[in-house]
Amino acid sequence: MRKQLFCISLIAVFVIGEAKTFDKCSLAKALLAQGFNKADLPNWVCLVQNESAMSTNKKNNNRNGSTDWGLFQINDRYWCDPQDKKKKSSNDCKIKCSALLTDNITVPSTCAKKIYKRHGFTAWYGWINHCKNKKLPDLSKCF
């Protein structure tokens, strides 16, 4: 029994070890480094807080059978390839969904900017429900 618990714990460390959870300032700085507009950072930070709790390995299975992936909770019905033959995807970002579950946020950021360019922040329910016309995070002490 102890060996089983140890193995499970060890597996959890490896799986969880891949994840990064940002705080608002480290996220704002990382997004700025990825080329996000500084004026829009409060909206992006609010969006990420409410979509993924700022965790890079967040996955959410939706009632419609699709899955949201990573920091920006990018949906596999439209934006990435889930590598599941049963699921159809437009894969508009031309990436594997697993590439969205990484500490290196370059690929997720590029895809999120593509989504934003096409739909604005309204592509994300986390932003609509928690950020739109609401007080946004104060990032003034981050820079």
PDB file of C-alpha atoms in Angstrom:
ATOM      1  CA  MET A   1       0.000   0.000   0.000  1.00  0.00           C
ATOM      2  CA  ARG A   2       2.826   2.424   0.881  1.00  0.00           C
ATOM      3  CA  LYS A   3       4.585   1.653  -2.406  1.00  0.00           C
ATOM      4  CA  GLN A   4       1.370   2.367  -4.331  1.00  0.00           C
ATOM      5  CA  LEU A   5       0.895   5.703  -2.548  1.00  0.00           C
ATOM      6  CA  PHE A   6       4.511   6.610  -3.194  1.00  0.00           C
ATOM      7  CA  CYS A   7       4.152   5.806  -6.903  1.00  0.00           C
ATOM      8  CA  ILE A   8       0.932   7.811  -7.157  1.00  0.00           C
ATOM      9  CA  SER A   9       2.593  10.729  -5.364  1.00  0.00           C
ATOM     10  CA  LEU A  10       5.604  10.520  -7.657  1.00  0.00           C
ATOM     11  CA  ILE A  11       3.382  10.515 -10.755  1.00  0.00           C
ATOM     12  CA  ALA A  12       1.476  13.503  -9.406  1.00  0.00           C
ATOM     13  CA  VAL A  13       4.741  15.406  -8.889  1.00  0.00           C
ATOM     14  CA  PHE A  14       5.765  14.788 -12.499  1.00  0.00           C
ATOM     15  CA  VAL A  15       2.372  15.787 -13.874  1.00  0.00           C
ATOM     16  CA  ILE A  16       1.978  18.790 -11.608  1.00  0.00           C
ATOM     17  CA  GLY A  17       5.642  19.708 -12.072  1.00  0.00           C
ATOM     18  CA  GLU A  18       4.829  20.763 -15.620  1.00  0.00           C
ATOM     19  CA  ALA A  19       2.342  23.368 -14.410  1.00  0.00           C
ATOM     20  CA  LYS A  20       3.027  26.953 -13.570  1.00  0.00           C
ATOM     21  CA  THR A  21       0.661  29.180 -11.682  1.00  0.00           C
ATOM     22  CA  PHE A  22       1.274  32.881 -12.188  1.00  0.00           C
ATOM     23  CA  ASP A  23       0.502  35.763  -9.892  1.00  0.00           C
ATOM     24  CA  LYS A  24      -0.912  38.882 -11.531  1.00  0.00           C
ATOM     25  CA  CYS A  25       2.424  40.711 -11.837  1.00  0.00           C
ATOM     26  CA  SER A  26       4.404  37.751 -13.184  1.00  0.00           C
ATOM     27  CA  LEU A  27       1.596  37.119 -15.669  1.00  0.00           C
ATOM     28  CA  ALA A  28       1.468  40.772 -16.757  1.00  0.00           C
ATOM     29  CA  LYS A  29       5.236  40.778 -17.319  1.00  0.00           C
ATOM     30  CA  ALA A  30       5.118  37.477 -19.219  1.00  0.00           C
ATOM     31  CA  LEU A  31       2.286  38.724 -21.439  1.00  0.00           C
ATOM     32  CA  LEU A  32       4.127  41.973 -22.144  1.00  0.00           C
ATOM     33  CA  ALA A  33       7.192  39.930 -23.124  1.00  0.00           C
ATOM     34  CA  GLN A  34       4.932  38.001 -25.544  1.00  0.00           C
ATOM     35  CA  GLY A  35       3.959  41.240 -27.292  1.00  0.00           C
ATOM     36  CA  PHE A  36       0.572  41.903 -25.703  1.00  0.00           C
ATOM     37  CA  ASN A  37      -0.447  45.573 -25.659  1.00  0.00           C
ATOM     38  CA  LYS A  38       0.390  47.079 -22.246  1.00  0.00           C
ATOM     39  CA  ALA A  39      -2.901  49.008 -22.159  1.00  0.00           C
ATOM     40  CA  ASP A  40      -4.821  45.730 -22.516  1.00  0.00           C
ATOM     41  CA  LEU A  41      -2.921  43.836 -19.788  1.00  0.00           C
ATOM     42  CA  PRO A  42      -5.544  44.415 -17.052  1.00  0.00           C
ATOM     43  CA  ASN A  43      -8.148  42.767 -19.305  1.00  0.00           C
ATOM     44  CA  TRP A  44      -5.845  39.866 -20.143  1.00  0.00           C
ATOM     45  CA  VAL A  45      -4.898  39.301 -16.503  1.00  0.00           C
ATOM     46  CA  CYS A  46      -8.571  39.401 -15.479  1.00  0.00           C
ATOM     47  CA  LEU A  47      -9.434  36.972 -18.285  1.00  0.00           C
ATOM     48  CA  VAL A  48      -6.712  34.506 -17.286  1.00  0.00           C
ATOM     49  CA  GLN A  49      -7.597  34.781 -13.588  1.00  0.00           C
ATOM     50  CA  ASN A  50     -11.173  33.808 -14.392  1.00  0.00           C
ATOM     51  CA  GLU A  51     -10.540  31.245 -17.102  1.00  0.00           C
ATOM     52  CA  SER A  52      -7.679  29.164 -15.682  1.00  0.00           C
ATOM     53  CA  ALA A  53      -6.898  30.593 -12.234  1.00  0.00           C
ATOM     54  CA  MET A  54      -3.568  31.517 -13.902  1.00  0.00           C
ATOM     55  CA  SER A  55      -2.485  27.874 -14.229  1.00  0.00           C
ATOM     56  CA  THR A  56      -0.779  26.689 -17.413  1.00  0.00           C
ATOM     57  CA  ASN A  57      -2.055  23.109 -17.152  1.00  0.00           C
ATOM     58  CA  LYS A  58      -5.769  23.796 -16.614  1.00  0.00           C
ATOM     59  CA  LYS A  59      -8.164  21.661 -18.677  1.00  0.00           C
ATOM     60  CA  ASN A  60     -11.925  21.963 -18.611  1.00  0.00           C
ATOM     61  CA  ASN A  61     -14.303  19.483 -20.230  1.00  0.00           C
ATOM     62  CA  ASN A  62     -17.405  21.255 -21.484  1.00  0.00           C
ATOM     63  CA  ARG A  63     -20.946  19.895 -21.649  1.00  0.00           C
ATOM     64  CA  ASN A  64     -20.872  20.092 -25.460  1.00  0.00           C
ATOM     65  CA  GLY A  65     -17.996  17.589 -25.609  1.00  0.00           C
ATOM     66  CA  SER A  66     -15.280  20.136 -26.329  1.00  0.00           C
ATOM     67  CA  THR A  67     -12.369  20.884 -24.011  1.00  0.00           C
ATOM     68  CA  ASP A  68     -10.747  24.188 -23.032  1.00  0.00           C
ATOM     69  CA  TRP A  69      -6.969  24.037 -22.678  1.00  0.00           C
ATOM     70  CA  GLY A  70      -4.277  25.910 -20.782  1.00  0.00           C
ATOM     71  CA  LEU A  71      -3.767  29.394 -19.452  1.00  0.00           C
ATOM     72  CA  PHE A  72      -6.248  31.029 -21.843  1.00  0.00           C
ATOM     73  CA  GLN A  73      -8.667  28.062 -21.903  1.00  0.00           C
ATOM     74  CA  ILE A  74      -8.508  27.748 -25.679  1.00  0.00           C
ATOM     75  CA  ASN A  75     -11.262  25.540 -27.071  1.00  0.00           C
ATOM     76  CA  ASP A  76     -10.429  22.451 -29.115  1.00  0.00           C
ATOM     77  CA  ARG A  77     -13.515  22.651 -31.296  1.00  0.00           C
ATOM     78  CA  TYR A  78     -12.134  25.695 -33.095  1.00  0.00           C
ATOM     79  CA  TRP A  79      -8.546  26.493 -32.247  1.00  0.00           C
ATOM     80  CA  CYS A  80      -6.375  23.417 -31.639  1.00  0.00           C
ATOM     81  CA  ASP A  81      -6.107  19.744 -32.531  1.00  0.00           C
ATOM     82  CA  PRO A  82      -7.022  17.537 -29.552  1.00  0.00           C
ATOM     83  CA  GLN A  83      -5.459  14.462 -31.247  1.00  0.00           C
ATOM     84  CA  ASP A  84      -8.715  12.603 -30.584  1.00  0.00           C
ATOM     85  CA  LYS A  85     -10.061  11.019 -33.775  1.00  0.00           C
ATOM     86  CA  LYS A  86     -13.624  11.253 -32.401  1.00  0.00           C
ATOM     87  CA  LYS A  87     -13.438  15.051 -32.080  1.00  0.00           C
ATOM     88  CA  LYS A  88     -13.655  17.391 -35.037  1.00  0.00           C
ATOM     89  CA  SER A  89     -11.681  20.613 -34.857  1.00  0.00           C
ATOM     90  CA  SER A  90     -11.134  23.576 -37.139  1.00  0.00           C
ATOM     91  CA  ASN A  91      -7.644  23.909 -35.594  1.00  0.00           C
ATOM     92  CA  ASP A  92      -7.398  27.549 -36.647  1.00  0.00           C
ATOM     93  CA  CYS A  93      -4.207  28.048 -34.629  1.00  0.00           C
ATOM     94  CA  LYS A  94      -2.616  25.020 -36.352  1.00  0.00           C
ATOM     95  CA  ILE A  95      -1.338  23.496 -33.105  1.00  0.00           C
ATOM     96  CA  LYS A  96      -1.816  20.421 -30.966  1.00  0.00           C
ATOM     97  CA  CYS A  97      -3.909  21.216 -27.892  1.00  0.00           C
ATOM     98  CA  SER A  98      -1.226  19.660 -25.699  1.00  0.00           C
ATOM     99  CA  ALA A  99       1.055  22.557 -26.748  1.00  0.00           C
ATOM    100  CA  LEU A 100      -1.251  24.804 -24.715  1.00  0.00           C
ATOM    101  CA  LEU A 101      -0.385  22.994 -21.470  1.00  0.00           C
ATOM    102  CA  THR A 102       3.142  24.275 -21.021  1.00  0.00           C
ATOM    103  CA  ASP A 103       5.047  26.726 -18.859  1.00  0.00           C
ATOM    104  CA  ASN A 104       6.402  28.343 -22.031  1.00  0.00           C
ATOM    105  CA  ILE A 105       3.463  30.550 -22.947  1.00  0.00           C
ATOM    106  CA  THR A 106       4.655  31.477 -26.460  1.00  0.00           C
ATOM    107  CA  VAL A 107       2.350  29.081 -28.341  1.00  0.00           C
ATOM    108  CA  PRO A 108      -0.709  29.759 -26.137  1.00  0.00           C
ATOM    109  CA  SER A 109      -0.097  33.517 -26.408  1.00  0.00           C
ATOM    110  CA  THR A 110       0.153  33.420 -30.191  1.00  0.00           C
ATOM    111  CA  CYS A 111      -3.118  31.515 -30.405  1.00  0.00           C
ATOM    112  CA  ALA A 112      -4.852  33.794 -27.860  1.00  0.00           C
ATOM    113  CA  LYS A 113      -3.803  36.856 -29.879  1.00  0.00           C
ATOM    114  CA  LYS A 114      -5.253  35.257 -33.014  1.00  0.00           C
ATOM    115  CA  ILE A 115      -8.550  34.615 -31.216  1.00  0.00           C
ATOM    116  CA  TYR A 116      -8.547  38.184 -29.863  1.00  0.00           C
ATOM    117  CA  LYS A 117      -7.860  39.638 -33.307  1.00  0.00           C
ATOM    118  CA  ARG A 118     -10.870  37.782 -34.677  1.00  0.00           C
ATOM    119  CA  HIS A 119     -13.340  38.094 -31.773  1.00  0.00           C
ATOM    120  CA  GLY A 120     -11.933  40.442 -29.124  1.00  0.00           C
ATOM    121  CA  PHE A 121     -12.279  39.594 -25.451  1.00  0.00           C
ATOM    122  CA  THR A 122     -15.863  38.437 -26.036  1.00  0.00           C
ATOM    123  CA  ALA A 123     -14.477  35.076 -27.200  1.00  0.00           C
ATOM    124  CA  TRP A 124     -14.008  34.230 -23.493  1.00  0.00           C
ATOM    125  CA  TYR A 125     -16.939  33.808 -21.104  1.00  0.00           C
ATOM    126  CA  GLY A 126     -14.591  34.339 -18.165  1.00  0.00           C
ATOM    127  CA  TRP A 127     -13.955  37.852 -19.447  1.00  0.00           C
ATOM    128  CA  ILE A 128     -17.615  38.541 -20.302  1.00  0.00           C
ATOM    129  CA  ASN A 129     -18.883  37.360 -16.909  1.00  0.00           C
ATOM    130  CA  HIS A 130     -16.147  38.697 -14.626  1.00  0.00           C
ATOM    131  CA  CYS A 131     -14.232  41.495 -16.373  1.00  0.00           C
ATOM    132  CA  LYS A 132     -16.446  43.319 -18.855  1.00  0.00           C
ATOM    133  CA  ASN A 133     -17.563  46.635 -17.328  1.00  0.00           C
ATOM    134  CA  LYS A 134     -16.062  45.586 -13.980  1.00  0.00           C
ATOM    135  CA  LYS A 135     -13.072  46.721 -11.964  1.00  0.00           C
ATOM    136  CA  LEU A 136      -9.956  45.217 -13.510  1.00  0.00           C
ATOM    137  CA  PRO A 137      -6.777  44.171 -11.681  1.00  0.00           C
ATOM    138  CA  ASP A 138      -4.485  47.043 -10.741  1.00  0.00           C
ATOM    139  CA  LEU A 139      -1.096  46.335 -12.320  1.00  0.00           C
ATOM    140  CA  SER A 140       0.496  49.695 -11.486  1.00  0.00           C
ATOM    141  CA  LYS A 141       2.883  48.124  -8.937  1.00  0.00           C
ATOM    142  CA  CYS A 142       3.989  45.426 -11.376  1.00  0.00           C
ATOM    143  CA  PHE A 143       6.171  47.645 -13.586  1.00  0.00           C
TER     144      PHE A 143
END
